[in-house]
Coordinates of C-alpha atoms in Angstrom, one line a residue:
M1 CA -31.3 0.5 -2.6
P2 CA -28.7 3.7 -3.0
K3 CA -26.5 3.6 -5.6
V4 CA -23.9 4.6 -3.3
S5 CA -23.2 4.6 0.2
V6 CA -20.7 7.7 1.7
I7 CA -19.7 6.7 5.0
I8 CA -18.0 9.4 7.3
P9 CA -16.1 8.3 10.5
V10 CA -16.4 10.9 13.0
Y11 CA -14.6 11.9 16.2
N12 CA -14.1 15.4 17.4
T13 CA -13.8 17.3 14.4
E14 CA -16.1 20.0 15.4
N15 CA -14.4 22.7 13.7
Y16 CA -14.7 21.0 10.4
L17 CA -17.5 18.9 10.3
R18 CA -19.9 21.5 8.3
Q19 CA -17.3 21.9 6.4
C20 CA -17.4 18.2 5.0
L21 CA -20.6 17.4 5.8
D22 CA -22.0 20.7 3.3
S23 CA -20.0 19.3 0.7
V24 CA -21.0 15.3 0.8
I25 CA -24.9 16.9 0.5
G26 CA -24.2 18.9 -1.9
Q27 CA -23.0 16.4 -4.4
T28 CA -24.4 16.5 -8.0
F29 CA -25.0 12.8 -7.1
D30 CA -28.2 12.8 -4.9
D31 CA -29.1 8.7 -5.1
M32 CA -26.9 7.8 -2.1
E33 CA -26.9 7.5 1.8
I34 CA -24.8 8.9 4.1
I35 CA -23.6 7.1 7.0
C36 CA -22.2 9.1 10.3
V37 CA -20.2 7.4 12.7
N38 CA -19.9 9.0 15.6
D39 CA -16.5 7.2 17.2
G40 CA -17.4 8.5 20.9
S41 CA -16.7 12.3 19.7
T42 CA -16.2 14.0 23.3
D43 CA -17.2 17.7 21.2
S44 CA -19.9 18.9 19.7
S45 CA -19.7 16.6 16.8
P46 CA -22.6 14.5 17.9
Q47 CA -25.1 17.4 17.8
I48 CA -24.1 18.7 14.5
L49 CA -24.6 15.4 13.2
E50 CA -27.9 15.2 14.5
E51 CA -28.7 18.9 13.4
Y52 CA -27.7 17.7 9.8
A53 CA -29.7 14.7 10.0
A54 CA -32.7 16.1 11.0
R55 CA -32.0 18.0 7.7
D56 CA -31.3 15.5 5.8
N57 CA -33.0 12.1 5.5
R58 CA -30.2 10.5 4.1
I59 CA -27.8 11.3 6.5
R60 CA -27.6 8.2 9.3
V61 CA -26.1 9.0 12.4
I62 CA -25.0 5.8 14.3
H63 CA -23.5 6.7 17.9
K64 CA -20.2 3.8 19.4
Q65 CA -17.9 3.9 21.7
N66 CA -14.4 5.1 20.2
G67 CA -13.1 1.6 18.9
G68 CA -10.8 4.3 16.4
L69 CA -10.9 4.4 12.4
V70 CA -11.1 0.6 11.5
S71 CA -13.4 -0.1 14.0
A72 CA -15.5 2.8 12.7
R73 CA -15.7 2.2 8.9
K74 CA -16.3 -1.6 9.8
T75 CA -19.2 -0.2 11.4
G76 CA -20.5 2.1 9.0
I77 CA -20.0 -1.2 5.9
K78 CA -22.3 -2.9 8.5
M79 CA -25.4 -0.3 8.0
A80 CA -24.1 0.2 4.9
S81 CA -26.8 -0.7 1.4
G82 CA -25.2 1.0 -1.8
Q83 CA -24.2 -0.3 -4.6
Y84 CA -21.0 1.4 -3.9
I85 CA -18.8 2.7 -1.3
G86 CA -16.7 5.6 -0.5
Y87 CA -14.9 7.0 2.5
V88 CA -14.6 10.9 4.0
D89 CA -13.0 12.2 6.8
S90 CA -14.9 14.4 8.6
D91 CA -12.3 17.1 8.4
D92 CA -12.1 17.0 4.6
W93 CA -14.1 17.9 1.7
I94 CA -15.2 17.2 -1.5
E95 CA -16.1 18.7 -4.9
P96 CA -19.7 18.8 -5.9
E97 CA -19.1 16.2 -8.7
M98 CA -16.9 14.0 -6.8
Y99 CA -19.5 11.1 -6.5
E100 CA -21.4 11.4 -9.6
T101 CA -18.3 11.1 -11.7
L102 CA -17.2 8.4 -9.6
Y103 CA -20.2 6.0 -9.7
L104 CA -20.8 7.1 -13.5
S105 CA -17.1 5.8 -14.0
A106 CA -17.4 2.9 -12.3
S107 CA -20.8 1.9 -13.5
S108 CA -20.0 2.3 -16.9
S109 CA -16.6 0.4 -16.8
K110 CA -18.3 -2.5 -14.5
A111 CA -14.7 -1.6 -12.7
D112 CA -14.5 -3.1 -8.7
L113 CA -12.6 0.2 -7.7
V114 CA -12.2 3.5 -9.3
S115 CA -9.6 5.6 -8.5
C116 CA -8.8 9.5 -8.6
G117 CA -6.7 12.4 -7.4
H118 CA -6.8 14.9 -4.2
F119 CA -5.8 18.3 -3.2
L120 CA -3.2 18.3 -0.2
E121 CA -4.4 21.3 1.8
G122 CA -1.4 22.9 4.1
A123 CA 0.4 26.0 4.3
Y124 CA -0.5 25.5 0.2
T125 CA -2.2 23.5 -1.9
T126 CA -0.7 20.6 -4.2
I127 CA -3.0 18.0 -6.4
H128 CA -1.4 14.5 -6.1
M129 CA -2.3 11.9 -9.0
D130 CA -1.8 8.1 -8.3
T131 CA 1.3 7.6 -10.5
V132 CA 0.3 4.9 -13.0
E133 CA -1.2 5.6 -15.9
E134 CA -4.6 6.4 -16.2
G135 CA -7.0 4.0 -17.6
F136 CA -9.0 0.7 -16.9
Y137 CA -6.9 -2.3 -15.9
S138 CA -8.4 -5.8 -15.9
G139 CA -7.2 -9.5 -17.0
E140 CA -2.5 -9.2 -17.6
R141 CA -3.0 -5.7 -16.7
M142 CA -4.0 -6.1 -13.3
G143 CA -0.8 -7.5 -12.5
F144 CA 1.2 -4.7 -13.3
L145 CA -0.9 -2.8 -11.4
R146 CA -0.8 -5.1 -8.7
D147 CA 3.1 -4.5 -9.5
H148 CA 2.7 -0.9 -9.6
T149 CA 0.3 -0.1 -6.5
I150 CA 3.3 0.6 -3.4
Y151 CA 5.4 2.5 -5.5
R152 CA 6.1 3.2 -9.2
L153 CA 9.9 3.2 -8.5
D154 CA 10.9 4.6 -11.7
K155 CA 9.3 7.7 -10.1
K156 CA 10.1 6.6 -6.5
E157 CA 6.1 7.9 -5.1
A158 CA 3.4 6.2 -4.4
G159 CA 1.7 3.8 -7.5
I160 CA -1.4 3.8 -6.0
R161 CA -1.9 6.8 -3.5
A162 CA -3.0 4.7 -0.3
S163 CA -6.2 6.7 1.4
L164 CA -9.5 4.7 0.6
C165 CA -11.2 8.8 0.9
Y166 CA -10.2 9.2 -2.7
K167 CA -11.9 5.7 -4.0
L168 CA -15.3 4.0 -4.8
F169 CA -15.4 0.5 -4.3
T170 CA -18.0 -2.0 -4.8
R171 CA -19.5 -3.0 -1.7
E172 CA -18.4 -6.6 -2.0
L173 CA -14.7 -5.3 -2.6
I174 CA -14.3 -3.1 0.4
T175 CA -16.2 -5.0 2.6
K176 CA -13.9 -7.9 2.8
G177 CA -10.8 -5.4 2.0
Q178 CA -11.6 -3.6 5.5
H179 CA -13.2 -6.4 7.2
A180 CA -9.2 -8.3 6.7
V181 CA -7.6 -5.4 8.3
P182 CA -7.5 -5.5 12.5
N183 CA -9.2 -2.6 14.7
D184 CA -5.6 -2.6 16.5
L185 CA -3.8 -1.5 13.4
T186 CA -3.2 2.2 13.8
M187 CA -0.9 3.0 11.2
A188 CA -1.1 2.6 7.6
E189 CA -4.2 1.3 7.8
D190 CA -5.6 2.8 4.3
K191 CA -2.6 1.2 2.9
M192 CA -3.0 -2.2 4.1
C193 CA -6.9 -2.5 3.1
L194 CA -6.3 -1.3 -0.6
L195 CA -3.1 -3.5 -0.7
T196 CA -5.7 -6.0 0.1
C197 CA -8.4 -5.3 -2.4
I198 CA -6.2 -4.6 -5.1
L199 CA -5.1 -8.5 -4.3
E200 CA -9.0 -9.6 -4.4
C201 CA -10.3 -7.6 -7.5
S202 CA -10.5 -8.1 -11.0
S203 CA -10.9 -4.6 -11.9
V204 CA -9.2 -1.2 -11.7
L205 CA -10.1 2.0 -12.9
I206 CA -7.6 5.1 -12.7
L207 CA -9.2 8.4 -13.4
K208 CA -6.0 11.4 -13.5
R209 CA -8.6 13.9 -11.8
A210 CA -8.7 15.7 -8.5
F211 CA -11.6 15.7 -6.6
Y212 CA -10.7 15.6 -2.8
H213 CA -9.5 18.1 -0.9
Y214 CA -7.3 16.5 2.1
R215 CA -6.4 18.7 5.1
I216 CA -3.4 19.2 6.7
N217 CA -4.7 19.5 10.6
A218 CA -1.6 21.0 12.6
Q219 CA -3.2 20.8 15.6
S220 CA -3.4 16.7 15.4
M221 CA 0.4 16.9 14.2
V222 CA 2.0 16.8 17.4
H223 CA 5.2 16.6 18.0
A224 CA 5.4 14.3 21.4
S225 CA 7.1 11.0 21.3
D226 CA 5.3 7.9 20.4
T227 CA 6.6 5.4 23.0
D228 CA 4.5 2.9 21.0
Y229 CA 6.0 3.5 17.1
L230 CA 8.0 0.8 16.2
L231 CA 5.4 -1.7 18.0
R232 CA 2.9 -0.2 15.6
V233 CA 4.8 -0.5 12.4
N234 CA 5.8 -4.0 13.4
A235 CA 1.9 -4.4 13.5
V236 CA 1.9 -3.3 9.7
Y237 CA 4.7 -5.6 8.9
Q238 CA 2.8 -9.0 10.7
Y239 CA -0.1 -7.4 8.8
L240 CA 2.5 -7.7 5.2
L241 CA 3.7 -11.4 6.4
K242 CA 0.0 -12.8 5.5
L243 CA -0.4 -10.9 2.6
Y244 CA 2.9 -12.4 1.8
Q245 CA 1.4 -16.2 1.5
H246 CA -1.5 -14.2 -1.2
P247 CA -1.4 -16.2 -4.1
R248 CA -1.1 -12.8 -6.7
F249 CA 1.3 -11.6 -4.1
T250 CA 4.0 -11.1 -6.4
E251 CA 7.9 -10.7 -5.7
N252 CA 7.9 -7.4 -6.9
M253 CA 5.5 -6.1 -4.2
R254 CA 7.3 -7.5 -1.4
I255 CA 10.6 -5.7 -2.4
Q256 CA 8.0 -2.7 -2.7
S257 CA 6.4 -3.9 1.2
E258 CA 9.8 -3.6 2.8
L259 CA 11.1 -0.7 1.0
Y260 CA 7.5 0.5 2.7
V261 CA 8.4 -0.8 6.0
T262 CA 12.0 1.2 5.9
D263 CA 10.0 4.2 5.1
L264 CA 8.0 4.1 8.3
L265 CA 10.9 3.3 9.8
L266 CA 13.3 6.1 9.2
K267 CA 9.7 8.4 9.6
G268 CA 10.0 7.5 13.4
I269 CA 13.6 8.4 13.5
N270 CA 12.8 11.9 11.7
T271 CA 9.5 12.9 13.6
M272 CA 8.0 10.0 15.6
L273 CA 10.2 8.5 18.2
G274 CA 10.5 11.9 19.9
F275 CA 14.8 12.2 19.4
R276 CA 16.0 15.5 20.2
E277 CA 17.8 16.0 16.8
R278 CA 14.3 15.9 14.7
N279 CA 14.8 15.2 11.1
L280 CA 17.8 13.5 11.5
L281 CA 17.8 12.0 8.3
W282 CA 15.5 14.2 6.6
F283 CA 17.0 16.6 4.1
D284 CA 19.7 15.2 3.2
P285 CA 22.6 18.4 3.3
Y286 CA 24.5 17.6 0.1
W287 CA 23.2 20.3 -1.5
L288 CA 25.7 22.5 0.5
D289 CA 28.3 21.3 -2.0
T290 CA 27.0 22.1 -5.1
I291 CA 27.3 26.2 -4.2
P292 CA 30.5 27.4 -4.8
S293 CA 32.2 28.4 -2.3
G294 CA 32.2 31.9 -0.4
S295 CA 28.6 32.3 -2.4
K296 CA 25.7 34.6 -0.3
V297 CA 22.7 32.3 -0.3
V298 CA 19.4 33.3 0.5
L299 CA 16.5 31.0 1.7
Y300 CA 13.1 30.4 0.0
G301 CA 10.6 29.1 2.9
A302 CA 9.8 28.9 6.5
G303 CA 9.1 25.8 7.2
E304 CA 10.6 23.0 9.3
A305 CA 12.5 22.0 5.7
G306 CA 13.5 25.8 6.0
R307 CA 14.7 25.9 9.2
K308 CA 17.1 22.7 8.8
C309 CA 18.5 23.9 5.5
Q310 CA 19.4 27.3 7.9
K311 CA 21.0 24.7 10.3
Q312 CA 23.0 23.2 7.4
L313 CA 24.1 26.4 5.9
L314 CA 25.4 28.0 9.2
S315 CA 27.4 24.8 10.0
R316 CA 29.7 25.8 6.9
T317 CA 32.2 28.4 7.5
D318 CA 32.4 28.8 3.4
L319 CA 28.7 30.1 2.8
H320 CA 26.9 32.9 4.1
F321 CA 23.6 33.2 4.9
V322 CA 21.9 36.4 3.9
G323 CA 18.1 35.8 5.3
C324 CA 15.3 34.1 4.5
V325 CA 11.8 35.0 2.3
D326 CA 8.4 33.8 0.9
F327 CA 5.6 34.9 -0.3
G328 CA 3.3 34.6 2.5
Y329 CA 6.0 35.8 5.1
Q330 CA 3.0 38.4 6.1
H331 CA 1.3 35.0 8.0
I332 CA 4.6 33.8 9.3
L333 CA 5.7 34.7 12.8
D334 CA 8.6 32.4 13.8
E335 CA 11.2 33.0 16.2
I336 CA 14.2 31.1 14.1
L337 CA 14.0 32.9 11.1
N338 CA 13.3 36.3 10.3
V339 CA 11.2 35.8 7.3
E340 CA 11.4 38.8 4.3
S341 CA 8.8 39.7 1.3
P342 CA 10.7 38.5 -1.8
D343 CA 11.0 41.9 -2.9
A344 CA 13.5 42.7 -0.1
L345 CA 16.1 40.5 -2.5
K346 CA 16.7 43.5 -4.9
E347 CA 18.3 45.5 -2.0
E348 CA 19.8 42.5 -1.0
N349 CA 23.9 41.5 -2.1
Y350 CA 23.8 37.4 -2.6
D351 CA 24.5 34.6 -4.6
Y352 CA 22.2 32.6 -4.7
I353 CA 18.3 31.7 -3.6
V354 CA 17.7 28.4 -2.6
I355 CA 13.9 26.9 -2.7
T356 CA 13.4 24.9 0.3
I357 CA 10.0 22.9 -0.3
K358 CA 10.4 19.3 -1.4
N359 CA 7.2 19.2 -3.3
S360 CA 8.7 19.1 -7.1
D361 CA 5.5 20.9 -8.4
K362 CA 5.6 23.6 -5.6
A363 CA 8.4 24.7 -6.1
V364 CA 8.2 25.2 -10.1
Q365 CA 5.4 27.1 -9.4
I366 CA 8.4 29.0 -6.8
R367 CA 10.7 29.4 -9.0
T368 CA 7.8 31.0 -11.5
Q369 CA 7.1 33.7 -9.2
L370 CA 10.5 34.2 -8.6
E371 CA 11.8 35.0 -12.0
D372 CA 8.2 36.9 -12.4
I373 CA 9.4 39.5 -9.9
G374 CA 13.1 40.1 -11.3
I375 CA 15.1 37.4 -9.9
A376 CA 17.8 36.0 -13.0
S377 CA 16.8 32.3 -13.4
N378 CA 20.3 31.1 -12.8
K379 CA 20.1 32.4 -9.4
I380 CA 17.5 30.1 -8.3
L381 CA 18.6 26.9 -7.2
W382 CA 16.0 23.5 -6.1
F383 CA 17.6 20.4 -5.0
E384 CA 15.1 17.3 -5.5
Q385 CA 15.1 15.5 -1.9
K386 CA 14.1 12.0 -2.2
E387 CA 13.9 9.6 0.9
L388 CA 17.3 8.5 2.3
F389 CA 16.4 5.0 1.5
W390 CA 15.5 5.4 -2.3
R391 CA 19.5 6.2 -3.1
Y392 CA 20.3 2.5 -1.0
A393 CA 17.5 1.0 -3.2
E394 CA 19.0 2.4 -5.9
A395 CA 22.3 1.2 -5.7
E396 CA 21.0 -2.1 -4.5
G397 CA 19.2 -1.9 -7.9
L398 CA 16.3 -2.4 -6.8
L399 CA 14.1 0.0 -8.4
K400 CA 14.3 -1.4 -12.5
E401 CA 11.0 -1.2 -13.9
T402 CA 9.1 -4.3 -12.8
G403 CA 6.2 -5.8 -13.7
K404 CA 4.4 -6.6 -17.2
S405 CA 4.4 -4.6 -20.4
I406 CA 1.3 -2.2 -20.0

């Protein structure tokens, strides 16, 4: 019996699959089996899987008709024999020491679940951790953890990151949690499985180290309307209604669950339902009111946030849009924004440069880079942009600290 089973669901990821498989077979921990579930791929993914299986006898390949992510994971669990089980998505990759670290941490602490951080790989790389405190949770401390699993309300962020891929579970726990999630749940599958596992387990270990590289696949981020989006949100809500009946599901967890569904609904309005006014409720224009009338403003960043800020800025007759800059300007082709190097600011007449990036850690990094090229710190502005529902939740008094003290 292997100590760890790694399950990799695969569906049409031929462009990334080799990097994923190389990172898994290259682990410093080798007492594991690698179960690849080909979920009806129509590209060359099946051939790549068979090629790797011929080279490494730890790899087992299962071919099945397309049934979705949940179905593929359940198929993998049925075949798994490891003491612990982890998942890797086939378009992502992992650090060499990931499973050695997670296994040794789980086995030494006897934790049912170990969770770690991840790298978000998009236009730039950011590191994300669970916002609950690092350490071992059992007994009464599990009450605190459950009340902070969905959200860490004081930080307005997820308490434990939803993805199952940054985690290692005992086989018994993930089997129970995964099989509770319906195959036709096509949204928030990981979040619902994680919640179920947190309710069922007796101990959790939180690590504040990142090992997993989560790829933002631009090709999969389609902007076409999803006419079934509200039905899919309703399926999540129906699953939550069942979880409400669990004896360990607290009133605080219910409040956070409803905030979570609200977040999904706002995401639908902004990006999923196909509204012509995309991201209508995504970037609050209040930041414009804090800039003195008559100011000349440069925007940093040419992503969706940058384009949204430009539109908001151009709607004001008392402010003047100077231009857009980005340190990655050479790789940005944008028909809406003419993006230049930040070095061009030395010759521009402007009052402020506004960093149009929502991630606070990345914004701090950009601020430092701008200061390093000689831009005065008092000319650099950044505005926190939390999702709209947090403002109303705060006004309703829903963000007070909850759960038992740790």
